[in-house]
mmCIF file of C-alpha atoms and ligand atoms in Angstrom:
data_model
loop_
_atom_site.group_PDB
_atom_site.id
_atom_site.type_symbol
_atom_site.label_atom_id
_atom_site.label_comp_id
_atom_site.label_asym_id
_atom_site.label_seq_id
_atom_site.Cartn_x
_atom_site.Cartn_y
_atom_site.Cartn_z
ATOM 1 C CA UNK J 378 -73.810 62.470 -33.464
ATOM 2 C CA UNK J 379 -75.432 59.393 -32.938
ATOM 3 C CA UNK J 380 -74.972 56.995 -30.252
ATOM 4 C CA UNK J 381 -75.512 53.418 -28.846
ATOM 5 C CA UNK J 382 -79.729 54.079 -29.210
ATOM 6 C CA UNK J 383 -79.576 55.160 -32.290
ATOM 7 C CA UNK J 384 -77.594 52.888 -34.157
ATOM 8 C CA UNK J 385 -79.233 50.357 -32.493
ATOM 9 C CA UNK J 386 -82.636 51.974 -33.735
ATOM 10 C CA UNK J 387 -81.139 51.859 -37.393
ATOM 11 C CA UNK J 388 -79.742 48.644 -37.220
ATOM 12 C CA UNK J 389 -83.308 46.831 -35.720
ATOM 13 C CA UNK J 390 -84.910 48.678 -38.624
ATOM 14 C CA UNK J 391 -82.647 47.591 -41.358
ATOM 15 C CA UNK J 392 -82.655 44.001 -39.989
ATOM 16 C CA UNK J 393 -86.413 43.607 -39.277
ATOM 17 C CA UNK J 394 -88.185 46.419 -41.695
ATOM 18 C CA UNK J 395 -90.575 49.031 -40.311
ATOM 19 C CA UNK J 396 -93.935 50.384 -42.149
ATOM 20 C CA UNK J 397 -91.690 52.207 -44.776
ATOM 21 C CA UNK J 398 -88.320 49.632 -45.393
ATOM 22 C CA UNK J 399 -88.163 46.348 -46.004
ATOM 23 C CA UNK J 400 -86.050 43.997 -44.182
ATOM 24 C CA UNK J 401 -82.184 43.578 -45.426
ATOM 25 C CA UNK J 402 -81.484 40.046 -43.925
ATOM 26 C CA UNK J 403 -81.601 37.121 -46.540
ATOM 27 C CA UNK J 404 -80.698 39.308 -49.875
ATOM 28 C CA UNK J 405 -78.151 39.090 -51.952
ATOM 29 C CA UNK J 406 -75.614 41.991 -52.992
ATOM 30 C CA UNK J 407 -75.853 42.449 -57.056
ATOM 31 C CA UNK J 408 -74.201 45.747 -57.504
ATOM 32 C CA UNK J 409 -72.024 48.401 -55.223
ATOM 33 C CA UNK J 410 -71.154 51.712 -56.090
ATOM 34 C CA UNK J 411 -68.721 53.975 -54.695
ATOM 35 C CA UNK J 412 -69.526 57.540 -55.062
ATOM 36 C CA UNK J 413 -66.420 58.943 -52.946
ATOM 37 C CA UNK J 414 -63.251 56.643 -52.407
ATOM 38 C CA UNK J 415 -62.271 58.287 -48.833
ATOM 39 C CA UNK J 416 -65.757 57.084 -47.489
ATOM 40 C CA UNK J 417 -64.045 52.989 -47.511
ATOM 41 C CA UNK J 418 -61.505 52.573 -45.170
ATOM 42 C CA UNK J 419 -60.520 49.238 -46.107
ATOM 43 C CA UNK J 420 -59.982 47.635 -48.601
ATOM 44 C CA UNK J 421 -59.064 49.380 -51.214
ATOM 45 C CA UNK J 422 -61.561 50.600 -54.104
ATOM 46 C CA UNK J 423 -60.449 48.579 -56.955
ATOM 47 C CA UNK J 424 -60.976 45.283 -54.388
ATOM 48 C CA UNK J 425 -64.243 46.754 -52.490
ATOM 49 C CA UNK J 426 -66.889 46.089 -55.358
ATOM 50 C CA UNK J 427 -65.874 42.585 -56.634
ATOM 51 C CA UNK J 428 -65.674 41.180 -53.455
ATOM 52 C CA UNK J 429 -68.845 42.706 -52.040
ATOM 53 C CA UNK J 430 -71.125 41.537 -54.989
ATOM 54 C CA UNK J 431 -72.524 38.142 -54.548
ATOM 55 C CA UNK J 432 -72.626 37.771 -50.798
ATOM 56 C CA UNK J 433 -75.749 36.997 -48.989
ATOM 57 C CA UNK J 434 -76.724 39.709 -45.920
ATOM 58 C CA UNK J 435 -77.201 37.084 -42.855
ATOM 59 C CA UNK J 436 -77.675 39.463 -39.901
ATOM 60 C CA UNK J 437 -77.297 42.936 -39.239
ATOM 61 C CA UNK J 438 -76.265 44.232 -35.608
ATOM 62 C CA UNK J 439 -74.376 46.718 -33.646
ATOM 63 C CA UNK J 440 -71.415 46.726 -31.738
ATOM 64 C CA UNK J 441 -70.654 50.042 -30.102
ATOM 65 C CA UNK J 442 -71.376 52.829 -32.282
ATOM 66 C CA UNK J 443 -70.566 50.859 -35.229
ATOM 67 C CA UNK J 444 -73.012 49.591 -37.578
ATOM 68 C CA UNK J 445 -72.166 45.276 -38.308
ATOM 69 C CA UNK J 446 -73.746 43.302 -41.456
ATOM 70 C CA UNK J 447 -72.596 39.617 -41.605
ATOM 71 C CA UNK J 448 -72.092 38.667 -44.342
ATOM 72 C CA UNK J 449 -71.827 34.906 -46.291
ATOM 73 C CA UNK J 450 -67.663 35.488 -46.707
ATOM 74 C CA UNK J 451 -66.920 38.758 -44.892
ATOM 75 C CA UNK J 452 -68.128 41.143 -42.506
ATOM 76 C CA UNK J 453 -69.443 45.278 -44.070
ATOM 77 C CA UNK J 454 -68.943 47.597 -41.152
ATOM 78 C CA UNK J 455 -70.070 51.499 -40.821
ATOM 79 C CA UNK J 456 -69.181 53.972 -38.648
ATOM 80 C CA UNK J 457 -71.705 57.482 -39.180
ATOM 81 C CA UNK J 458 -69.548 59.261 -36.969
ATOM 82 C CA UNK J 459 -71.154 63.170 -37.400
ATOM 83 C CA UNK J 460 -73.772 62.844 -39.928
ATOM 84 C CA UNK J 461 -73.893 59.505 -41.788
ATOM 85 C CA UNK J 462 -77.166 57.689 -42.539
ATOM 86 C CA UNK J 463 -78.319 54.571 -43.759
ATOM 87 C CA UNK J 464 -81.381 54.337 -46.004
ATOM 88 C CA UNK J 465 -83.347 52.063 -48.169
ATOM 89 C CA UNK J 466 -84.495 52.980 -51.402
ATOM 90 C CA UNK J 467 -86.453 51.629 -54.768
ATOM 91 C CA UNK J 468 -83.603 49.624 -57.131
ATOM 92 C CA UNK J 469 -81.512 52.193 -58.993
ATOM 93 C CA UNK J 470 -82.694 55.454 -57.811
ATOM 94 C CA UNK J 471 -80.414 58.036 -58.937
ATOM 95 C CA UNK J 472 -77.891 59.248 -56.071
ATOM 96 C CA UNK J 473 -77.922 62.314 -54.200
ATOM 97 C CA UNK J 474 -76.049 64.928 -53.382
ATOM 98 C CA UNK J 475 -74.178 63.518 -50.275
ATOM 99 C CA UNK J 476 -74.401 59.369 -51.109
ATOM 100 C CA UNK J 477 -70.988 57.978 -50.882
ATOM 101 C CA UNK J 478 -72.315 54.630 -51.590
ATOM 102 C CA UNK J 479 -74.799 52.662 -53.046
ATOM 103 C CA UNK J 480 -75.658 48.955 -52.807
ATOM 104 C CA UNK J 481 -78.325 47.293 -55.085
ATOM 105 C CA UNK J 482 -79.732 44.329 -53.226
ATOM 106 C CA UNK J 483 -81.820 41.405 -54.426
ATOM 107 C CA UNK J 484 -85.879 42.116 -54.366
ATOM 108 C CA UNK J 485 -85.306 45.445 -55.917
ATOM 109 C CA UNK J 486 -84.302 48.079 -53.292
ATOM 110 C CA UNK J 487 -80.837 49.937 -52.448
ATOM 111 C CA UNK J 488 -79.345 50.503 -49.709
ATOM 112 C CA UNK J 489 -77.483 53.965 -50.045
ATOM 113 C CA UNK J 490 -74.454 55.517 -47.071
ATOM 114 C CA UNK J 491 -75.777 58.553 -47.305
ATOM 115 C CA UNK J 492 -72.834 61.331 -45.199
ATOM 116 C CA UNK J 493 -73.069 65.633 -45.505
ATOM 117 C CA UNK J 494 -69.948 65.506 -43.890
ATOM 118 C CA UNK J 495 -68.061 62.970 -44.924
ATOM 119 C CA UNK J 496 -66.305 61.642 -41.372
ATOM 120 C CA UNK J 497 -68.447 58.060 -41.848
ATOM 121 C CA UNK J 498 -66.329 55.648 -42.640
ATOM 122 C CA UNK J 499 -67.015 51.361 -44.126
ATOM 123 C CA UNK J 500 -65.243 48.326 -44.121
ATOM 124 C CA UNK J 501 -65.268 45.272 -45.607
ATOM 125 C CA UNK J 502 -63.159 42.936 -43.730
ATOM 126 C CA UNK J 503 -62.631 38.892 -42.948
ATOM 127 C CA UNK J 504 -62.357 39.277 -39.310
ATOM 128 C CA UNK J 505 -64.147 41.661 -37.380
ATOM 129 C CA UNK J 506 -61.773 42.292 -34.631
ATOM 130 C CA UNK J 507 -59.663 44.099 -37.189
ATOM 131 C CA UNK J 508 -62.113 47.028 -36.527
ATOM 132 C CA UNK J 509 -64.128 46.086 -33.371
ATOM 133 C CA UNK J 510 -61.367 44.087 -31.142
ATOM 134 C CA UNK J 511 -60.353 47.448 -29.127
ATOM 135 C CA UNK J 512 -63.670 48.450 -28.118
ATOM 136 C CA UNK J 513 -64.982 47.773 -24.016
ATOM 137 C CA UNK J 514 -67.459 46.010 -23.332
ATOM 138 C CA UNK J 515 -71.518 46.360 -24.051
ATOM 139 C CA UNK J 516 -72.823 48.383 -21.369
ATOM 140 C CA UNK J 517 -76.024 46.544 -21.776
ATOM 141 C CA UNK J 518 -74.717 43.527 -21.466
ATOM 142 C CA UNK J 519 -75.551 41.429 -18.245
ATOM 143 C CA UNK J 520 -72.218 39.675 -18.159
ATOM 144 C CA UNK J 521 -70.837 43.448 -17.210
ATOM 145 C CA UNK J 522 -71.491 43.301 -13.558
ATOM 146 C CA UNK J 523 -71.387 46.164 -11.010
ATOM 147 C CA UNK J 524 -68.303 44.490 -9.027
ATOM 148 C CA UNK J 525 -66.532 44.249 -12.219
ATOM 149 C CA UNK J 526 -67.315 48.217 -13.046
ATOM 150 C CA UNK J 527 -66.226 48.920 -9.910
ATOM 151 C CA UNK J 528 -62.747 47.484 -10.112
ATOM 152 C CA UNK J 529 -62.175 48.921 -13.286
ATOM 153 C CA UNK J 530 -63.489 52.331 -12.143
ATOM 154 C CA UNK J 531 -60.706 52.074 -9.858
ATOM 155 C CA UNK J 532 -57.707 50.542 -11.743
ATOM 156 C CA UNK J 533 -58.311 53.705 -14.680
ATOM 157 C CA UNK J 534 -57.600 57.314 -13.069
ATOM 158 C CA UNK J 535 -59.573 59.485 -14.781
ATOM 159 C CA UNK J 536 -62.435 61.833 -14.464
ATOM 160 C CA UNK J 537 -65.725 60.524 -15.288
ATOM 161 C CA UNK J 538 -66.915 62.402 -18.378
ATOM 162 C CA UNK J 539 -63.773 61.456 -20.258
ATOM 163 C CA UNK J 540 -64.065 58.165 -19.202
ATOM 164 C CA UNK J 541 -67.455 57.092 -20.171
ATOM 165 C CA UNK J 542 -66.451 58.656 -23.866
ATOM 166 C CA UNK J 543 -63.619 56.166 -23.876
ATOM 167 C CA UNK J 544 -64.864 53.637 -26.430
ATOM 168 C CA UNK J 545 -62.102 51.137 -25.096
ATOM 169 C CA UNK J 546 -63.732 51.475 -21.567
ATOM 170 C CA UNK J 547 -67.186 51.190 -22.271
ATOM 171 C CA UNK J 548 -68.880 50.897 -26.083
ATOM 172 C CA UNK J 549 -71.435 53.210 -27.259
ATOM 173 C CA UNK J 550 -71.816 56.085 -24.973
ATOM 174 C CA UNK J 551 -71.161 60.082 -26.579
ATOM 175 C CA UNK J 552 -71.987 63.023 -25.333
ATOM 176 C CA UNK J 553 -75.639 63.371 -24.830
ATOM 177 C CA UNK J 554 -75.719 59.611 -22.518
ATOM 178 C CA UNK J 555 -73.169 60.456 -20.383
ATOM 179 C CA UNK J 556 -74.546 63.836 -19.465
ATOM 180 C CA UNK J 557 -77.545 62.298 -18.689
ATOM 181 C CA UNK J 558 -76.476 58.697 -16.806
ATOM 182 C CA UNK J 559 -74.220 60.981 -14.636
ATOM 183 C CA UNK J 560 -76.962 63.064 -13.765
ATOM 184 C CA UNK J 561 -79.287 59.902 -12.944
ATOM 185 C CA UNK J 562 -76.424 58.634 -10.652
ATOM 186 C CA UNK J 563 -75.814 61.820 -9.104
ATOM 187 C CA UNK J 564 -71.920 62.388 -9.879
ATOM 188 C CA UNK J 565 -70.377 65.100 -11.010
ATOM 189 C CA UNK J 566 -68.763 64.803 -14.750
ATOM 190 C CA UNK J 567 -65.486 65.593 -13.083
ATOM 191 C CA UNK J 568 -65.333 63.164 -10.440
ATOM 192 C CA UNK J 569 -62.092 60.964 -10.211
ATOM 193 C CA UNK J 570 -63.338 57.377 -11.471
ATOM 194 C CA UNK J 571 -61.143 55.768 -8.946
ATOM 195 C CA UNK J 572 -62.829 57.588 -5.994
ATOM 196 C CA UNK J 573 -66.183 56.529 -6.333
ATOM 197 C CA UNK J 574 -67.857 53.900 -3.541
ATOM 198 C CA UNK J 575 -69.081 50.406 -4.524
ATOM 199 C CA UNK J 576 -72.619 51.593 -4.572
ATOM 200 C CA UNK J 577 -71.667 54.724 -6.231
ATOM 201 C CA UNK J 578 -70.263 52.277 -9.307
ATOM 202 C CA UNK J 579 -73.479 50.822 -9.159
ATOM 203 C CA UNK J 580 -75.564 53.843 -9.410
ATOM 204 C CA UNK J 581 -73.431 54.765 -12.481
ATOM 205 C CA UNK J 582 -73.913 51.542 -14.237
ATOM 206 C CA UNK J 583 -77.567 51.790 -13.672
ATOM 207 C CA UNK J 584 -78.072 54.878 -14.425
ATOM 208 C CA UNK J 585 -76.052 54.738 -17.860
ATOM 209 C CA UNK J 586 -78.328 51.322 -18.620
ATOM 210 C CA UNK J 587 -81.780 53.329 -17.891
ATOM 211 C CA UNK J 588 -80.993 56.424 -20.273
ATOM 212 C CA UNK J 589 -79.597 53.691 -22.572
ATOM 213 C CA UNK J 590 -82.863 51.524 -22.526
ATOM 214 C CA UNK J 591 -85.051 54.720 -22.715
ATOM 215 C CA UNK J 592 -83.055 56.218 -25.759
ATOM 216 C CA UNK J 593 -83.917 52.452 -27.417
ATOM 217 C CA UNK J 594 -87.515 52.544 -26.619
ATOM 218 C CA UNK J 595 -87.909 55.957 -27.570
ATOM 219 C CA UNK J 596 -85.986 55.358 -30.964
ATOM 220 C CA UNK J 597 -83.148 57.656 -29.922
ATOM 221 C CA UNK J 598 -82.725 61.248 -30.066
ATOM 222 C CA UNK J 599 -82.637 63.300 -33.068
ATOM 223 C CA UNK J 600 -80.366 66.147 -32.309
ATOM 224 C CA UNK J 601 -77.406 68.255 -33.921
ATOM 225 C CA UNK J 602 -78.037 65.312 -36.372
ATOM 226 C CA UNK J 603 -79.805 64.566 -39.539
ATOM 227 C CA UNK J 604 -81.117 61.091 -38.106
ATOM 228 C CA UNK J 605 -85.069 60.998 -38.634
ATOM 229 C CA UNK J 606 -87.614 59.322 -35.849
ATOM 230 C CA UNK J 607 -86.242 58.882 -32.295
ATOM 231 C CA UNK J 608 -88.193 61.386 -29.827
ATOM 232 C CA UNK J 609 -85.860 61.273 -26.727
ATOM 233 C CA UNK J 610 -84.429 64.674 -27.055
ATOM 234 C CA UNK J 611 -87.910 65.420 -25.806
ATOM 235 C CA UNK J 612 -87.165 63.618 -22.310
ATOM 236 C CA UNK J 613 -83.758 65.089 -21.353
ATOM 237 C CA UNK J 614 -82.668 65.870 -17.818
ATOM 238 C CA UNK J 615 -79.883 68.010 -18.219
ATOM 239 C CA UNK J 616 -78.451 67.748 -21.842
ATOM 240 C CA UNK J 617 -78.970 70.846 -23.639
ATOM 241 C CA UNK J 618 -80.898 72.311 -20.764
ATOM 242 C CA UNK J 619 -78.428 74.969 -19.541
ATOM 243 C CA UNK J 620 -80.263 76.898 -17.074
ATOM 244 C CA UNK J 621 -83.501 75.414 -17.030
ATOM 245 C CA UNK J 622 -84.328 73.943 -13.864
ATOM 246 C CA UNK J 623 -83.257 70.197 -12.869
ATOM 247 C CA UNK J 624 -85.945 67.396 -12.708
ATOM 248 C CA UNK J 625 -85.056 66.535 -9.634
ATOM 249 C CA UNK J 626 -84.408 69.514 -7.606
ATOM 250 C CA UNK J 627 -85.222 72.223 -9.625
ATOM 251 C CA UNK J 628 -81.421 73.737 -9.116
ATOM 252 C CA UNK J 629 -80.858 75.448 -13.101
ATOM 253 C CA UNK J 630 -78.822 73.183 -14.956
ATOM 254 C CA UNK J 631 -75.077 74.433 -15.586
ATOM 255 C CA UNK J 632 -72.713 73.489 -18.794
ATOM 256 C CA UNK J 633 -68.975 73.707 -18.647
ATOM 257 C CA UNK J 634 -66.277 72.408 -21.127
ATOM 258 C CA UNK J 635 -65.093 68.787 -20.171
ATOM 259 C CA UNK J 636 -62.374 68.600 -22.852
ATOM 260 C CA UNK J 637 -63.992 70.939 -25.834
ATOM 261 C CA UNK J 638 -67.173 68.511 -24.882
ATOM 262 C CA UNK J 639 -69.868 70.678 -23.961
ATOM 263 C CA UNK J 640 -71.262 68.534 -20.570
ATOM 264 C CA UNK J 641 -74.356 69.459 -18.525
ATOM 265 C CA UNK J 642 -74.967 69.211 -15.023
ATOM 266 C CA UNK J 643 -77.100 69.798 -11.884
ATOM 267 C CA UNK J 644 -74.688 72.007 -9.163
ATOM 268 C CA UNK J 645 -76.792 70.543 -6.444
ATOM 269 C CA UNK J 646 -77.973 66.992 -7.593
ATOM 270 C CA UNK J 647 -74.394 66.408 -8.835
ATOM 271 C CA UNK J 648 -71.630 68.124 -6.619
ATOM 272 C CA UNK J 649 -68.312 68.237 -7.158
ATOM 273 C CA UNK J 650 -65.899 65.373 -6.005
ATOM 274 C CA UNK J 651 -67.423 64.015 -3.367
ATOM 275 C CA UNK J 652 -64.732 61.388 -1.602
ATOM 276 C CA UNK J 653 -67.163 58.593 -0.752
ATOM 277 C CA UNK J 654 -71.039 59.053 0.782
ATOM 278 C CA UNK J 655 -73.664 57.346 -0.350
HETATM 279 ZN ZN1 LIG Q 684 -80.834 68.644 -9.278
#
């Protein structure tokens, strides 16, 4: 399922073009096709296509896991959840199997919601908030300070995995990120977010912004997932490594079931619920 890196890979590439795509930014909408109604959250089919046609594509971001295009009136949001994909194709290339939609932009290419599995979801919407306004905050932006993740470690009681999943806490993270940020900071997935130490706090935030950057340089991961590119499952510490031996210690790697979430650890890097220490 992909995560903060790579939806941030996909939306740098639609916005700025790679060797294979063009860039999206600064084209017009002339034609959208739905291929399966359930994929649109909101609004509703019969409203989607006329108000989507004719609207210019000024930037394309991410917030979260979500995908963002701003557009001239209104704002087209996607969400791949388990397998969704976004890709750019020739002007009127005939769908395939698993498209849901299809957009025909200006300077003759498409961009086609591709989803197997149909959980991906799009909206078109006047105000963003509508769909982003519950999420936490960026966890690569600077204005999150440690002293501030540290107080709000402490006003939440819960136990750390669970926590970092929490898209209302903190935006972006999933499974494989928090695996590995926890075992960068040297806490145990279990731990009690309320009794970690100021510098402990800090570790975490660090370590969650270091697997973060390298998951962006490296193009993401591409894992248990159709997305095509990213190389960081290459470079994992401890997700997906059960019983291969820790980078750090070379302890073998243990999994255990964090709320039906598979979640990787290191026994002696990581030990369980430490009150306080460095
Ligand atoms: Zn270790």
């Amino acid at each position: 399922m992909p995560e903060l890196p790579e939806v941030e890979t996909i939306a740098r590439n639609l916005r700025l073009g790679t060797t294979e795509q063009p860039a999206l930014v600064s084209r017009h909408i002339l034609e959208a096709n739905l291929l399966w109604e359930r994929t649109l959250a909101e609004p509703s089919p019969a409203e989607f296509a006329p108000r989507l046609v004719g609207q210019l594509v000024e930037t394309i971001g991410r917030r979260g896991k979500f995908l963002y295009f701003q557009l001239s009136r209104d704002w087209l949001l996607f969400h791949l959840r388990m397998s969704g994909d976004l890709l750019v194709r020739p002007a009127h290339t005939l769908p395939e199997s698993h498209d849901r939609l299809v957009l025909e932009l200006e300077g003759d290419i498409q961009l086609v919601f591709n989803d197997t599995r149909k959980f991906g979801r799009v909206w078109l919407v006047d105000e963003v908030d509508r769909v982003l306004g519950n999420l936490g905050p960026e966890p690569l932006d600077e204005g999150l300070i440690p002293d501030d993740f540290y107080t709000r470690l402490h006003t939440i009681h819960r136990q750390l995995k669970p926590l970092l999943l929490d898209q209302t806490f903190l935006a972006g993270l999933g499974n494989i990120y928090v695996d590995e940020a926890l075992n960068l900071a040297k806490l145990h997935p279990l731990s009690p977010s309320n009794t970690l130490t100021e510098a402990q706090a800090a570790r975490l935030l660090d370590g969650i912004r270091i697997v973060l950057q390298e998951g962006i340089l490296r193009n993401g991961a591409s894992i248990d997932w159709v997305y095509r590119g990213g190389d960081f499952q290459n470079y994992f510490r401890v997700y997906q490594r059960t019983g291969k031996p820790c980078p750090e210690c070379g302890t073998l790697i243990a999994r255990i079931l964090v709320g039906q979430r598979g979640t990787h650890f290191c026994p002696h890097c990581q030990p369980a619920l430490i009150l306080g220490g460095g």
